[in-house]
GROMACS .gro file of C-alpha atoms in nm:
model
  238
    1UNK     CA    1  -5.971   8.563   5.051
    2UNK     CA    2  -5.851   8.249   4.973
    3UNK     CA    3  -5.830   8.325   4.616
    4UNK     CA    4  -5.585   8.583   4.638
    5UNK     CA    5  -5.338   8.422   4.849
    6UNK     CA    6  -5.329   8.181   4.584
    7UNK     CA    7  -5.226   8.417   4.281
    8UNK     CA    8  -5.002   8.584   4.511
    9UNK     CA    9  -4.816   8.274   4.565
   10UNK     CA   10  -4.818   8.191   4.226
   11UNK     CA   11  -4.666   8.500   4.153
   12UNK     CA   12  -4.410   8.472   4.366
   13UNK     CA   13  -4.303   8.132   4.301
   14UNK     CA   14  -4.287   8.272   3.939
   15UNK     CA   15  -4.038   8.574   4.061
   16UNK     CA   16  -3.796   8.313   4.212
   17UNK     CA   17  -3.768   8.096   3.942
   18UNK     CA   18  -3.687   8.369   3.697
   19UNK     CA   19  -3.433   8.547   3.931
   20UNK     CA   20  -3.290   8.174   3.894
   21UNK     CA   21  -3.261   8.131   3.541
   22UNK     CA   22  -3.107   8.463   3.458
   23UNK     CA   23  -2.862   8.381   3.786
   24UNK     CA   24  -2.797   8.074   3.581
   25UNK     CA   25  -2.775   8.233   3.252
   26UNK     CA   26  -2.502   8.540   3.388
   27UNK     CA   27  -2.292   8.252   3.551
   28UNK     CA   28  -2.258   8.056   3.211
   29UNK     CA   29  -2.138   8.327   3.019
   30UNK     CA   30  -2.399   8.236   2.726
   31UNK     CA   31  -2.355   7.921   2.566
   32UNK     CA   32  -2.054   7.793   2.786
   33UNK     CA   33  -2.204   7.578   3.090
   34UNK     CA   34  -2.131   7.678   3.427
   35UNK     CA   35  -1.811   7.576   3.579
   36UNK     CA   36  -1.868   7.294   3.813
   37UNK     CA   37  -2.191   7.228   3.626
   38UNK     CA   38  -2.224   6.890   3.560
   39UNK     CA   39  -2.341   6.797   3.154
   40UNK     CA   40  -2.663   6.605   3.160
   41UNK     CA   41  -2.639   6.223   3.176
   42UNK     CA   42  -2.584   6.033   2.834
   43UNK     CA   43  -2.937   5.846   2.932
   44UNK     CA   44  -3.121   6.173   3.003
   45UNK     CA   45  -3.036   6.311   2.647
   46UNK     CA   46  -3.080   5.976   2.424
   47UNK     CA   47  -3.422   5.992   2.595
   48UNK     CA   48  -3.509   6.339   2.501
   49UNK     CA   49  -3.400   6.245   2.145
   50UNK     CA   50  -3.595   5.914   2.102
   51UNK     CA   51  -3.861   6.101   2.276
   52UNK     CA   52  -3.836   6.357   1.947
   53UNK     CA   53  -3.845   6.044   1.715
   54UNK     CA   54  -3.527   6.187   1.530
   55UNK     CA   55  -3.292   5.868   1.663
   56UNK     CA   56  -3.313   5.549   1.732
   57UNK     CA   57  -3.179   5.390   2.052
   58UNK     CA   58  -2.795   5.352   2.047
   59UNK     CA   59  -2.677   4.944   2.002
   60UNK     CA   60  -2.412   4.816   2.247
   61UNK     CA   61  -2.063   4.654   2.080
   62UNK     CA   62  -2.041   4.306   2.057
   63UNK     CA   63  -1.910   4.176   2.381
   64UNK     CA   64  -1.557   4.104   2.336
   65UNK     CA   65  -1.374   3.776   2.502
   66UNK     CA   66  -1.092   3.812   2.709
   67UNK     CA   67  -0.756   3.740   2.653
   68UNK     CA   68  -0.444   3.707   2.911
   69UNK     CA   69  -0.252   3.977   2.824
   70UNK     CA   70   0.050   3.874   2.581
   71UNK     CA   71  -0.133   3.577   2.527
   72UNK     CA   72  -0.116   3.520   2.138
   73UNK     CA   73  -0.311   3.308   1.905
   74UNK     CA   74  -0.352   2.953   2.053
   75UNK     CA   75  -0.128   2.652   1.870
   76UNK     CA   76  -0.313   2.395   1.703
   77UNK     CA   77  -0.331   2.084   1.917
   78UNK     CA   78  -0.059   1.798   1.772
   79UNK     CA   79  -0.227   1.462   1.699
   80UNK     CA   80   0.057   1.222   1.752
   81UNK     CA   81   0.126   1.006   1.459
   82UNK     CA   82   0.028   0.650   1.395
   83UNK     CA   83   0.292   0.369   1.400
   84UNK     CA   84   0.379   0.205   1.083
   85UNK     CA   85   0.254  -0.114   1.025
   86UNK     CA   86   0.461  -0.405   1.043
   87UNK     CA   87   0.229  -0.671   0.971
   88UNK     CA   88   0.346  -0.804   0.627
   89UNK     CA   89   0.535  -1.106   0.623
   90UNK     CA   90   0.909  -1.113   0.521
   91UNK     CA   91   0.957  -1.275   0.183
   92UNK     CA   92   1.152  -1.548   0.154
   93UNK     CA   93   1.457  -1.560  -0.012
   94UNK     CA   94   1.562  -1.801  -0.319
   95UNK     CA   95   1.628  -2.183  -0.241
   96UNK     CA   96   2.026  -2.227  -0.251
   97UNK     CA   97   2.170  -2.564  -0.406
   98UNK     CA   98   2.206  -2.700  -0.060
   99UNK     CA   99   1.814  -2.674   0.009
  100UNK     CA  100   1.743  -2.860  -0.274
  101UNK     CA  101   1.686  -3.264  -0.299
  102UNK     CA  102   1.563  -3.342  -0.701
  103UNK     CA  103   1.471  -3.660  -0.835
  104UNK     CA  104   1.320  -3.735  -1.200
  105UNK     CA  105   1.064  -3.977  -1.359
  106UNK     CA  106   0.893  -4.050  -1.701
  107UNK     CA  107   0.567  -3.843  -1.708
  108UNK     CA  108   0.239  -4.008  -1.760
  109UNK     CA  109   0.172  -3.807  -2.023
  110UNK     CA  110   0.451  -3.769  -2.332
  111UNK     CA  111   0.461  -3.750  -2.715
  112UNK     CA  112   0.439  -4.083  -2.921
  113UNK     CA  113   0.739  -4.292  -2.951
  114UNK     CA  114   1.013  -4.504  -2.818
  115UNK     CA  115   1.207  -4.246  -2.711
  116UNK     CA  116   1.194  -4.077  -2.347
  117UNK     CA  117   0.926  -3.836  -2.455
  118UNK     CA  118   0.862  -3.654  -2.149
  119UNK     CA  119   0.996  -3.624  -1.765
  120UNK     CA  120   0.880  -3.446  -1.402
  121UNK     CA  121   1.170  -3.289  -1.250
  122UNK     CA  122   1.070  -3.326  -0.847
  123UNK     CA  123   1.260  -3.050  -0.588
  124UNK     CA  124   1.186  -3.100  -0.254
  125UNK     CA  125   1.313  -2.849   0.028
  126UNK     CA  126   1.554  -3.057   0.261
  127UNK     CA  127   1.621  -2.726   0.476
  128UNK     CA  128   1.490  -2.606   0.786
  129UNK     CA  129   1.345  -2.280   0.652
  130UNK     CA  130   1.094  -2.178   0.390
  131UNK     CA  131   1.227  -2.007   0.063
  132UNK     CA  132   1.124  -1.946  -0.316
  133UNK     CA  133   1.188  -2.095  -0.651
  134UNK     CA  134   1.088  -1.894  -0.970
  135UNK     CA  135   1.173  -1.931  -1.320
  136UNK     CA  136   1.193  -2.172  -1.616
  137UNK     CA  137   1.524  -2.395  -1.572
  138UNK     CA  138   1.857  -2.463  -1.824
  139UNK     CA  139   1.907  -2.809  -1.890
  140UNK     CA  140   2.241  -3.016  -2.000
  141UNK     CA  141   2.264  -3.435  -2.084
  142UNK     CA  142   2.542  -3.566  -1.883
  143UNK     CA  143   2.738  -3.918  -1.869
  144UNK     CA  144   2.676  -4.051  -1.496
  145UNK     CA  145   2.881  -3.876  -1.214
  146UNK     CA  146   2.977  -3.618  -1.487
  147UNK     CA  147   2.778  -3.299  -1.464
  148UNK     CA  148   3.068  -3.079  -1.529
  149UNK     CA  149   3.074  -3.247  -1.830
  150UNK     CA  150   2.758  -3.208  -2.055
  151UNK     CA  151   2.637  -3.084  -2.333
  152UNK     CA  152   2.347  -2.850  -2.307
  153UNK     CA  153   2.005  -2.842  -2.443
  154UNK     CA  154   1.833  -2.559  -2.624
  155UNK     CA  155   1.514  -2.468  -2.461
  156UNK     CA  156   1.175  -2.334  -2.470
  157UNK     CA  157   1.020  -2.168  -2.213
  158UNK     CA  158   0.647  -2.288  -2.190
  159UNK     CA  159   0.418  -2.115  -1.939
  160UNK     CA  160   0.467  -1.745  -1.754
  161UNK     CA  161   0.723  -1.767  -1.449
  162UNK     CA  162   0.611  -1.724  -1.111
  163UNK     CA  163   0.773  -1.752  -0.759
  164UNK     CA  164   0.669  -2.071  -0.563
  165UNK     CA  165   0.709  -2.075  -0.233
  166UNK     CA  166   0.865  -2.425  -0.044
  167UNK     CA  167   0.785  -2.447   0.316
  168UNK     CA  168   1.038  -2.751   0.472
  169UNK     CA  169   0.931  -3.018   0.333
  170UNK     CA  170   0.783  -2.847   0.062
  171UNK     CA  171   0.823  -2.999  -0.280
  172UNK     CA  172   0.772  -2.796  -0.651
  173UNK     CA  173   0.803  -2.931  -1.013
  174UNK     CA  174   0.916  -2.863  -1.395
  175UNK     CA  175   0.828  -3.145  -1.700
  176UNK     CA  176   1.033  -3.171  -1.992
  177UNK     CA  177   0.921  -3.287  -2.306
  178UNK     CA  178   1.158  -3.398  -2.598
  179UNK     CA  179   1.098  -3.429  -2.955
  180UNK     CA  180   1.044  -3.812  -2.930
  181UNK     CA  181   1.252  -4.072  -3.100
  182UNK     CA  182   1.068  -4.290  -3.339
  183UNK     CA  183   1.134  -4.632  -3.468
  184UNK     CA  184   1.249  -4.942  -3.271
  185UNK     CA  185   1.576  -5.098  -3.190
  186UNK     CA  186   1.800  -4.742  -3.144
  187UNK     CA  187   1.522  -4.562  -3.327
  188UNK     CA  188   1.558  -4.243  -3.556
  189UNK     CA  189   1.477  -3.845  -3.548
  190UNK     CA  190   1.220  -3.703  -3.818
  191UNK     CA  191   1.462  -3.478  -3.853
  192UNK     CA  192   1.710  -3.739  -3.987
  193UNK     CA  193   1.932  -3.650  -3.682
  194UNK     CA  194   2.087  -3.918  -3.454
  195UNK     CA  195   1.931  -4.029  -3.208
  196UNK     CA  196   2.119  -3.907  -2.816
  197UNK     CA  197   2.091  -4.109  -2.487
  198UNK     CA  198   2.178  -3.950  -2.173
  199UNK     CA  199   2.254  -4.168  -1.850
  200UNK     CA  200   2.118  -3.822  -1.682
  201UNK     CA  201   2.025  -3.441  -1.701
  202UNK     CA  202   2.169  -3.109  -1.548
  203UNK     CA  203   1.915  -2.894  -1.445
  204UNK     CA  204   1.919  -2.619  -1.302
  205UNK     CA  205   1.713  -2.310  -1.201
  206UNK     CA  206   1.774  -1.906  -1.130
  207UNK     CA  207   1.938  -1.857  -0.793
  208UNK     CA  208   1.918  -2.232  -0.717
  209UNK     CA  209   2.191  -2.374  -0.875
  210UNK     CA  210   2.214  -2.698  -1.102
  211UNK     CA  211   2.126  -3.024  -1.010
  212UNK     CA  212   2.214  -3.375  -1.171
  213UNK     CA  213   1.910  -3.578  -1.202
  214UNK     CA  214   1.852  -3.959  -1.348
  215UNK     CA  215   1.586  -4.182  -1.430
  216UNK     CA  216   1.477  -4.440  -1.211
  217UNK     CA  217   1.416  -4.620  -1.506
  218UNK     CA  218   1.593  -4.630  -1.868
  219UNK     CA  219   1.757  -4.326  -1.994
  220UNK     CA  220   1.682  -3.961  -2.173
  221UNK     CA  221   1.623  -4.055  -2.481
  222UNK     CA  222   1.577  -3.775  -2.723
  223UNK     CA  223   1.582  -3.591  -3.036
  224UNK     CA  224   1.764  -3.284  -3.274
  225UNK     CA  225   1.903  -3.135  -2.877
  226UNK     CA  226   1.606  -2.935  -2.783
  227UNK     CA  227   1.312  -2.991  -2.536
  228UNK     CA  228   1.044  -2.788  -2.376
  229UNK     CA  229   1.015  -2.656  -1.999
  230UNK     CA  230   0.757  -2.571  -1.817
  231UNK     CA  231   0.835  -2.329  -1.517
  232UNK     CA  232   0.869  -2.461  -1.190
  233UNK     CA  233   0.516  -2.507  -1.028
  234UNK     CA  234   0.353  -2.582  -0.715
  235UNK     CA  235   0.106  -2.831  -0.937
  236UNK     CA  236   0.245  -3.196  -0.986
  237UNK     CA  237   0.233  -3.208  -1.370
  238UNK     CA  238   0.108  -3.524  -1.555
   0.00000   0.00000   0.00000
């Protein structure tokens, strides 16, 4: 009958695969697996597990770049530095002596009196290059063709110094003013001092020597030795 053929198959399938398993379990020796046996793939066992629900799936490292071997941490790229700049101008340096042309006249604009009152000291720059006068200048009355010989002036300064610069050609100024003589004929100081006449002046100026100057009409006419000076300017004074 086609029934039992089927239990007795059954049952002897069954037979085999228990003569198998206690083959298998003589050969391990227990718990030890059987030499040659090969351990069930990593996979195959992290399935089981999750399977369980008492793991959760492993998590692969980071991938991790590679590197040339002996190859150590890479240098910082060098920018190359700029150039300095070179675009400022070289100053110029002081006017000497020799640069200098000067010439003097009355100024428009002087104290009351008969006396010289006031005068523009002109400098022009006779040289070929460009260079700087600065300061407020000394100044001396001298005989004519005598500027060694002279007696000086006391001054004050008037104004705040500053460089001027004379390109060839280039002309700058100081003005003197005097405490005026009064009176007609030779006149008299309010001081009660004599009156002094100079034929011409010794001025000079820092780093640009002394220069003798004279009127292109009448004489320096002054009182008590003392007279005012602007610095030298790049504005014609008055």
């Amino acid at each position: 009958m086609p029934y039992r053929s089927t239990v007795r198959v059954a049952t002897s399938a069954a037979a085999v695969i228990a003569a198998a398993l206690s083959l298998a379990a003589c050969r391990s020796g227990g718990d030890e697996p059987a030499a040659g046996a090969s351990p069930a793939p990593a996979a195959t066992a992290a399935s089981a597990t999750a399977s369980a629900g008492h793991a959760t799936a492993p998590t692969s490292p980071a991938p991790t770049a590679s590197r040339p071997a002996g190859a150590g941490t890479p240098a910082a790229t060098a920018v190359p530095a700029s150039p300095a700049s070179h675009t400022s101008a070289k100053p110029a340096p002081p006017c000497p002596a020799t640069a200098l042309k000067t010439s003097a006249r009355q100024a428009a604009d002087r104290p009351d009196g008969t006396g010289t009152g006031a005068a523009v000291v002109e400098f022009t720059n006779v040289s070929g290059g460009a260079c700087v006068l600065r300061g407020h200048p000394t100044v001396a009355g001298a005989g004519n063709g005598s500027p060694g010989h002279n007696k000086p002036l006391s001054v004050t300064a008037q104004g705040a110094a500053s460089s001027v610069r004379l390109a060839p050609g280039g002309r700058a100024w100081v003005k003197l003013t005097f405490v005026q003589v009064q009176g007609e004929g030779d006149g008299y100081c309010a001081s009660g001092a004599e009156p002094a006449a100079y034929p011409t002046l010794v001025v000079g100026l820092p780093g640009a020597g002394t220069h003798q100057v004279a009127l292109d009409d009448g004489v320096f006419a002054e009182c008590d030795d003392t007279v005012t000076a602007t610095a030298v300017t790049s504005v014609e004074p008055a």
